[in-house]
Amino acid sequence: MTGIRASRGQSARPPDEVAPAQSADVAGQRGEAAASTSPGGTAARPPDDVAGPRPAGRGWDYAPAPESREIVTIAAEYGLFVDGTFSPAADGREFPTINPATEEPLARVALAGPADVDRAVAAARQAYEQVWGPMPGAERAKYLYRIARILQERAREFAVLESLDNGKPIRESRDVDVPLAAAHFFYYAGWADKLEYAGIGGASRAGVTGGDGGASRTGVTGGAGRGMAPRPLGVAGQVIPWNFPLLMAAWKLAPALATGNTCVLKPAETTPLTALLLAEVCQQAGLPPGVVNVLTGAGQTGSALVGHTGVNKIAFTGSTEVGKEISRAVAGTGKRLTLELGGKAANVVFDDAPVDQAVEGIVNGIFFNQGHVCCAGSRLLVQESVADIVVERLRERLATLRLGDPLDKNTDIGAINSREQLDKISALAAVGEAEGAQRWSPPCRLPERGYWFPPTVFTGVSQSYRIAREEIFGPVLSVLTFRTPEEAVTKANNTPYGLSAGVWTEKGSRILWMAQRLRAGVVWANTYNRFDPASPFGGYRESGFGREGGRHGLAAYLDA
Ligand code: NAD
C-alpha cells in the first residue's frame, strides 16, 4: 500500500493532479516518515482523536495488513442468472470486469441482450403468478431471513469480492456494505407478514395507523380502509450503480421480495460480481426459481429492461441524466417508477461546532468510498469566522489518510472505480482550477497501475463554479463560506439536487431550524453518511423521487 504521506517529490506518478502542500511544514515532516516506508508499506496515523496533540515530526508506520483473497473463488466466466440457473447470453456475448486497483481482469461476464431480458421477465412473471405472489408473507419472510443469514455467514467472501471488483477499501466493504446489506434483508423480512399494518394505502388495520402520522407527505398514507393486505405490483425491473454494488442490490431486492414482487436486477457493468454471488446465495437459500433474476450488461441491457412491456415497476439508482431518460421511457406506460439519483450535498459547519469532530464528519462525508456516494458532502459550507481553522485541521487530517491497496485493512482511500470515472473527476477538477479556485491535496504517491485520485480540497470556490454545482462523484471537496444561518440555507439550497445535507453545531434549536429549511431528503446532524434499514432515504428535485428503506420503502412496491 502506498502511504499518502510521501514526501514532496516522492510521487511515483508525477502528480499534475497534486498541488504543492500549503501546510508544507506538517505534510513535509510527515512525508519524511512516510518516505521511510517501502512502496508496499503504510503511512503513519495519529491517534483517533485528532484533537489531541499534533504528531511532532515523525509518526509511526503501519505494517501491511492485506486481507487474503483466498476466501473468494472467482470463476473465469459468469452467466446470467435466470429462472434459478446460470446460463450464457442468448447471443454468447460477454464483457470483462476488472480490478480497478490493478487493472487486472477478474472475469468475463455474460452481456444480456433483448432475448435474455425477455427470458428473465417471463421467468419473473411465472414465479410471481405461480409461487411468490400467492405465498403467505410469513413464508416469504423465511427466505429473506435465510438470505440475510447466509450473507452474514459469507460476509468475508462478499467483502473481499466487493473490494476487488469495486476498488473500495476492505474496511468499508467489511464494516459497512456487507453488514448493511444483511441488515436490509433482516429488516424487510420482518415486514413481509405485517404489510396490512404498514399504514399503506387502504390497508391499515383499525387502531394501528388510524392517522398517517404525517407520513402522507412522503408517500405513505394510512387509514383509508381496513383489513386488506396491500397487493404487490408484479415484476420489478431494478437497475443499480457501481458505487455500493451489493448494498444497492439489497436496497432493491429486499423490499420488493418482502412485498411479494419478483425481480429482474441489472447491476452496473463495472461491478457485476457481488450481484452474481448474491444470486448464488438465492440458490443456496432455496429461493424458488425466477423470483430473483440477475442480468449483467451495460446501459443497453438496462434500457431493454426499462422498456420491457412485461415489467410493472422500474426502480432505478444512478445518474440524474439516465434517470431523466428512464422517466421519459416510462411515461405513459402505466409502470410504477422510483428514481434515486445524484446529489451535491452541503455539509454546513457552524462556528460553535467542535472543530475536530466536524473535521471527522467532513472527511467521512466526502472521502468515504472515494467520494463515490450520491449523498456525499461534496460542498463544505463553513462559517467564515472558523473557516481558516477548519480548513487547516482538515488538511492536517487528510495528510494522515492512507491511500492504496483496497484489500489492506489499514487503507482509507481505495481506487477510483473505472478509467471513465477517473477521467471525469480529473476533468472537473481541472475546470475548478481554471475557474479560479485554489486546489490542494496532501503530498501523495499514487500507485503506478490502477485508477487513483488523491483527496482534493478546493478553497476560494464561488457558487457559480462548476465544482460547486455539478456532481463530481470523487474525492473532491469544494469549500464555500457563509456568515449567517440564513445565508447558509440559501447557499445549501442553491442546487438542482436535494438528496442530503449535514449540519454541525452544538445548538439543538439550530439543528431543527436548519432541518426545516434545507431542501434535502436526509439531514444529518453532527454526523454524516449514517444509514439504517429502518430509516427512509431518497431525494427531492433532480435527486429523484420515492423512498428506499424503512416503512416508506414498502410503498414503492405495493399497489396502494
Ligand atoms: P449511471 O446512471 O451511468 O448508471 C447506473 C445504472 O444504469 C448502471 O447499471 C447502468 O448500466 C445503467 N444504465 C445506463 N444507461 C441506462 C439507460 N439508458 N437505461 C437504463 N439503464 C441504464 O450511473 P453510475 O455512474 O453507475 O452511478 C453513479 C450515479 O449514481 C451518481 O450520479 C450517483 O449520485 C447515483 N447514485 C444515487 C444513489 C441514490 O440513492 N440517490 C445511490 C447511489 C448512486
PDB file of C-alpha atoms in Angstrom, residues 158-308:
ATOM      1  CA  PHE A 158     -18.569 -10.767  -0.112  1.00  0.00           C
ATOM      2  CA  ALA A 159     -16.343  -8.048   1.342  1.00  0.00           C
ATOM      3  CA  VAL A 160     -13.231  -9.265  -0.476  1.00  0.00           C
ATOM      4  CA  LEU A 161     -15.079  -9.693  -3.753  1.00  0.00           C
ATOM      5  CA  GLU A 162     -16.624  -6.226  -3.454  1.00  0.00           C
ATOM      6  CA  SER A 163     -13.264  -4.604  -2.823  1.00  0.00           C
ATOM      7  CA  LEU A 164     -11.680  -6.481  -5.727  1.00  0.00           C
ATOM      8  CA  ASP A 165     -14.367  -5.558  -8.232  1.00  0.00           C
ATOM      9  CA  ASN A 166     -15.129  -2.041  -6.996  1.00  0.00           C
ATOM     10  CA  GLY A 167     -11.823  -0.759  -5.553  1.00  0.00           C
ATOM     11  CA  LYS A 168     -13.296   0.311  -2.202  1.00  0.00           C
ATOM     12  CA  PRO A 169     -11.277  -0.282   0.976  1.00  0.00           C
ATOM     13  CA  ILE A 170     -11.943  -3.632   2.632  1.00  0.00           C
ATOM     14  CA  ARG A 171     -12.567  -1.767   5.883  1.00  0.00           C
ATOM     15  CA  GLU A 172     -15.643  -0.205   4.286  1.00  0.00           C
ATOM     16  CA  SER A 173     -16.930  -3.250   2.404  1.00  0.00           C
ATOM     17  CA  ARG A 174     -16.414  -5.351   5.560  1.00  0.00           C
ATOM     18  CA  ASP A 175     -17.867  -2.878   8.069  1.00  0.00           C
ATOM     19  CA  VAL A 176     -20.466  -1.015   6.037  1.00  0.00           C
ATOM     20  CA  ASP A 177     -21.566  -2.542   2.728  1.00  0.00           C
ATOM     21  CA  VAL A 178     -21.960  -6.174   3.714  1.00  0.00           C
ATOM     22  CA  PRO A 179     -23.450  -5.773   7.229  1.00  0.00           C
ATOM     23  CA  LEU A 180     -25.890  -3.150   5.955  1.00  0.00           C
ATOM     24  CA  ALA A 181     -26.908  -5.386   3.063  1.00  0.00           C
ATOM     25  CA  ALA A 182     -27.665  -8.218   5.505  1.00  0.00           C
ATOM     26  CA  ALA A 183     -29.492  -5.767   7.779  1.00  0.00           C
ATOM     27  CA  HIS A 184     -31.794  -4.772   4.914  1.00  0.00           C
ATOM     28  CA  PHE A 185     -32.831  -8.357   4.341  1.00  0.00           C
ATOM     29  CA  PHE A 186     -33.390  -8.866   8.071  1.00  0.00           C
ATOM     30  CA  TYR A 187     -35.393  -5.657   8.318  1.00  0.00           C
ATOM     31  CA  TYR A 188     -37.690  -6.339   5.368  1.00  0.00           C
ATOM     32  CA  ALA A 189     -38.114  -9.983   6.350  1.00  0.00           C
ATOM     33  CA  GLY A 190     -39.798  -8.595   9.451  1.00  0.00           C
ATOM     34  CA  TRP A 191     -42.317  -6.659   7.351  1.00  0.00           C
ATOM     35  CA  ALA A 192     -43.318  -9.470   4.979  1.00  0.00           C
ATOM     36  CA  ASP A 193     -46.171 -10.771   7.149  1.00  0.00           C
ATOM     37  CA  LYS A 194     -47.212  -7.383   8.546  1.00  0.00           C
ATOM     38  CA  LEU A 195     -47.934  -5.407   5.398  1.00  0.00           C
ATOM     39  CA  GLU A 196     -51.524  -4.660   6.370  1.00  0.00           C
ATOM     40  CA  TYR A 197     -50.129  -2.874   9.430  1.00  0.00           C
ATOM     41  CA  ALA A 198     -47.729  -0.702   7.473  1.00  0.00           C
ATOM     42  CA  GLY A 199     -50.199   2.144   7.035  1.00  0.00           C
ATOM     43  CA  ILE A 200     -50.014   1.960   3.269  1.00  0.00           C
ATOM     44  CA  GLY A 201     -52.999   2.920   1.132  1.00  0.00           C
ATOM     45  CA  GLY A 202     -56.309   1.397   2.167  1.00  0.00           C
ATOM     46  CA  ALA A 203     -54.697  -1.352   4.119  1.00  0.00           C
ATOM     47  CA  SER A 204     -54.393  -0.129   7.667  1.00  0.00           C
ATOM     48  CA  ARG A 205     -55.685  -2.267  10.451  1.00  0.00           C
ATOM     49  CA  ALA A 206     -58.041  -0.417  12.798  1.00  0.00           C
ATOM     50  CA  GLY A 207     -56.264   1.333  15.587  1.00  0.00           C
ATOM     51  CA  VAL A 208     -52.804   0.706  14.278  1.00  0.00           C
ATOM     52  CA  THR A 209     -52.274   3.521  11.836  1.00  0.00           C
ATOM     53  CA  GLY A 210     -55.537   5.437  12.083  1.00  0.00           C
ATOM     54  CA  GLY A 211     -53.928   8.714  11.123  1.00  0.00           C
ATOM     55  CA  ASP A 212     -50.908   8.788   8.928  1.00  0.00           C
ATOM     56  CA  GLY A 213     -48.683  10.478  11.433  1.00  0.00           C
ATOM     57  CA  GLY A 214     -47.551  12.890   8.783  1.00  0.00           C
ATOM     58  CA  ALA A 215     -46.396  10.072   6.593  1.00  0.00           C
ATOM     59  CA  SER A 216     -48.549  11.062   3.618  1.00  0.00           C
ATOM     60  CA  ARG A 217     -46.105  13.833   2.881  1.00  0.00           C
ATOM     61  CA  THR A 218     -43.602  11.192   1.892  1.00  0.00           C
ATOM     62  CA  GLY A 219     -45.954   8.920   0.021  1.00  0.00           C
ATOM     63  CA  VAL A 220     -47.042   6.588   2.789  1.00  0.00           C
ATOM     64  CA  THR A 221     -50.670   7.115   3.599  1.00  0.00           C
ATOM     65  CA  GLY A 222     -52.779   5.456   6.172  1.00  0.00           C
ATOM     66  CA  GLY A 223     -56.208   4.855   7.448  1.00  0.00           C
ATOM     67  CA  ALA A 224     -58.295   4.991   4.267  1.00  0.00           C
ATOM     68  CA  GLY A 225     -59.583   1.452   4.576  1.00  0.00           C
ATOM     69  CA  ARG A 226     -59.147  -1.574   6.766  1.00  0.00           C
ATOM     70  CA  GLY A 227     -58.244  -5.192   6.815  1.00  0.00           C
ATOM     71  CA  MET A 228     -56.936  -5.780   3.302  1.00  0.00           C
ATOM     72  CA  ALA A 229     -53.302  -6.573   2.738  1.00  0.00           C
ATOM     73  CA  PRO A 230     -51.901  -4.229   0.082  1.00  0.00           C
ATOM     74  CA  ARG A 231     -51.064  -6.032  -3.148  1.00  0.00           C
ATOM     75  CA  PRO A 232     -47.663  -6.394  -4.812  1.00  0.00           C
ATOM     76  CA  LEU A 233     -47.122  -4.770  -8.188  1.00  0.00           C
ATOM     77  CA  GLY A 234     -45.806  -7.820 -10.061  1.00  0.00           C
ATOM     78  CA  VAL A 235     -42.442  -7.887 -11.801  1.00  0.00           C
ATOM     79  CA  ALA A 236     -39.913  -5.243 -10.770  1.00  0.00           C
ATOM     80  CA  GLY A 237     -37.080  -4.227 -13.109  1.00  0.00           C
ATOM     81  CA  GLN A 238     -34.235  -2.855 -10.990  1.00  0.00           C
ATOM     82  CA  VAL A 239     -31.161  -1.040 -12.294  1.00  0.00           C
ATOM     83  CA  ILE A 240     -28.323  -0.163  -9.928  1.00  0.00           C
ATOM     84  CA  PRO A 241     -24.980   1.716  -9.991  1.00  0.00           C
ATOM     85  CA  TRP A 242     -21.428   0.662  -9.170  1.00  0.00           C
ATOM     86  CA  ASN A 243     -20.677   2.621  -6.003  1.00  0.00           C
ATOM     87  CA  PHE A 244     -22.306   0.222  -3.489  1.00  0.00           C
ATOM     88  CA  PRO A 245     -22.969  -2.806  -5.700  1.00  0.00           C
ATOM     89  CA  LEU A 246     -24.112  -5.329  -3.093  1.00  0.00           C
ATOM     90  CA  LEU A 247     -25.793  -2.790  -0.855  1.00  0.00           C
ATOM     91  CA  MET A 248     -27.788  -1.272  -3.715  1.00  0.00           C
ATOM     92  CA  ALA A 249     -28.863  -4.769  -4.748  1.00  0.00           C
ATOM     93  CA  ALA A 250     -30.086  -5.361  -1.178  1.00  0.00           C
ATOM     94  CA  TRP A 251     -31.902  -1.999  -1.103  1.00  0.00           C
ATOM     95  CA  LYS A 252     -33.746  -3.049  -4.253  1.00  0.00           C
ATOM     96  CA  LEU A 253     -34.378  -6.748  -3.691  1.00  0.00           C
ATOM     97  CA  ALA A 254     -35.283  -6.891   0.000  1.00  0.00           C
ATOM     98  CA  PRO A 255     -38.375  -4.609  -0.031  1.00  0.00           C
ATOM     99  CA  ALA A 256     -39.528  -5.933  -3.421  1.00  0.00           C
ATOM    100  CA  LEU A 257     -39.390  -9.543  -2.255  1.00  0.00           C
ATOM    101  CA  ALA A 258     -40.915  -8.826   1.144  1.00  0.00           C
ATOM    102  CA  THR A 259     -43.923  -7.236  -0.552  1.00  0.00           C
ATOM    103  CA  GLY A 260     -44.439 -10.207  -2.888  1.00  0.00           C
ATOM    104  CA  ASN A 261     -42.902  -8.928  -6.113  1.00  0.00           C
ATOM    105  CA  THR A 262     -40.428 -10.800  -8.264  1.00  0.00           C
ATOM    106  CA  CYS A 263     -37.308  -9.121  -9.602  1.00  0.00           C
ATOM    107  CA  VAL A 264     -35.048  -8.705 -12.593  1.00  0.00           C
ATOM    108  CA  LEU A 265     -31.932  -6.925 -11.339  1.00  0.00           C
ATOM    109  CA  LYS A 266     -29.340  -5.292 -13.556  1.00  0.00           C
ATOM    110  CA  PRO A 267     -26.084  -4.481 -11.749  1.00  0.00           C
ATOM    111  CA  ALA A 268     -23.637  -1.910 -13.129  1.00  0.00           C
ATOM    112  CA  GLU A 269     -21.274  -3.100 -15.837  1.00  0.00           C
ATOM    113  CA  THR A 270     -18.105  -2.367 -13.837  1.00  0.00           C
ATOM    114  CA  THR A 271     -19.233  -4.204 -10.692  1.00  0.00           C
ATOM    115  CA  PRO A 272     -21.301  -7.290 -11.537  1.00  0.00           C
ATOM    116  CA  LEU A 273     -19.600  -9.860  -9.307  1.00  0.00           C
ATOM    117  CA  THR A 274     -21.275  -9.434  -5.915  1.00  0.00           C
ATOM    118  CA  ALA A 275     -24.740  -9.371  -7.509  1.00  0.00           C
ATOM    119  CA  LEU A 276     -23.867 -12.706  -9.121  1.00  0.00           C
ATOM    120  CA  LEU A 277     -22.643 -14.045  -5.787  1.00  0.00           C
ATOM    121  CA  LEU A 278     -25.914 -12.853  -4.277  1.00  0.00           C
ATOM    122  CA  ALA A 279     -27.704 -14.842  -6.987  1.00  0.00           C
ATOM    123  CA  GLU A 280     -25.757 -17.861  -5.758  1.00  0.00           C
ATOM    124  CA  VAL A 281     -26.961 -17.070  -2.231  1.00  0.00           C
ATOM    125  CA  CYS A 282     -30.540 -17.068  -3.544  1.00  0.00           C
ATOM    126  CA  GLN A 283     -29.919 -20.575  -4.860  1.00  0.00           C
ATOM    127  CA  GLN A 284     -28.393 -21.590  -1.546  1.00  0.00           C
ATOM    128  CA  ALA A 285     -31.410 -20.209   0.308  1.00  0.00           C
ATOM    129  CA  GLY A 286     -33.676 -22.328  -1.875  1.00  0.00           C
ATOM    130  CA  LEU A 287     -35.471 -19.283  -3.287  1.00  0.00           C
ATOM    131  CA  PRO A 288     -37.949 -20.539  -5.903  1.00  0.00           C
ATOM    132  CA  PRO A 289     -36.593 -20.184  -9.471  1.00  0.00           C
ATOM    133  CA  GLY A 290     -37.498 -16.939 -11.208  1.00  0.00           C
ATOM    134  CA  VAL A 291     -38.141 -14.920  -8.048  1.00  0.00           C
ATOM    135  CA  VAL A 292     -34.788 -13.158  -8.447  1.00  0.00           C
ATOM    136  CA  ASN A 293     -33.087 -12.885 -11.836  1.00  0.00           C
ATOM    137  CA  VAL A 294     -29.796 -11.098 -12.451  1.00  0.00           C
ATOM    138  CA  LEU A 295     -28.971  -9.754 -15.902  1.00  0.00           C
ATOM    139  CA  THR A 296     -25.477  -8.387 -16.380  1.00  0.00           C
ATOM    140  CA  GLY A 297     -24.720  -5.833 -19.044  1.00  0.00           C
ATOM    141  CA  ALA A 298     -24.384  -2.121 -19.655  1.00  0.00           C
ATOM    142  CA  GLY A 299     -26.793   0.708 -20.483  1.00  0.00           C
ATOM    143  CA  GLN A 300     -28.440  -1.103 -23.386  1.00  0.00           C
ATOM    144  CA  THR A 301     -29.362  -4.015 -21.168  1.00  0.00           C
ATOM    145  CA  GLY A 302     -30.791  -1.579 -18.616  1.00  0.00           C
ATOM    146  CA  SER A 303     -32.687   0.227 -21.337  1.00  0.00           C
ATOM    147  CA  ALA A 304     -34.170  -3.030 -22.674  1.00  0.00           C
ATOM    148  CA  LEU A 305     -35.320  -3.929 -19.172  1.00  0.00           C
ATOM    149  CA  VAL A 306     -36.840  -0.496 -18.576  1.00  0.00           C
ATOM    150  CA  GLY A 307     -38.676  -0.653 -21.912  1.00  0.00           C
ATOM    151  CA  HIS A 308     -39.970  -4.210 -21.493  1.00  0.00           C
TER     152      HIS A 308
END
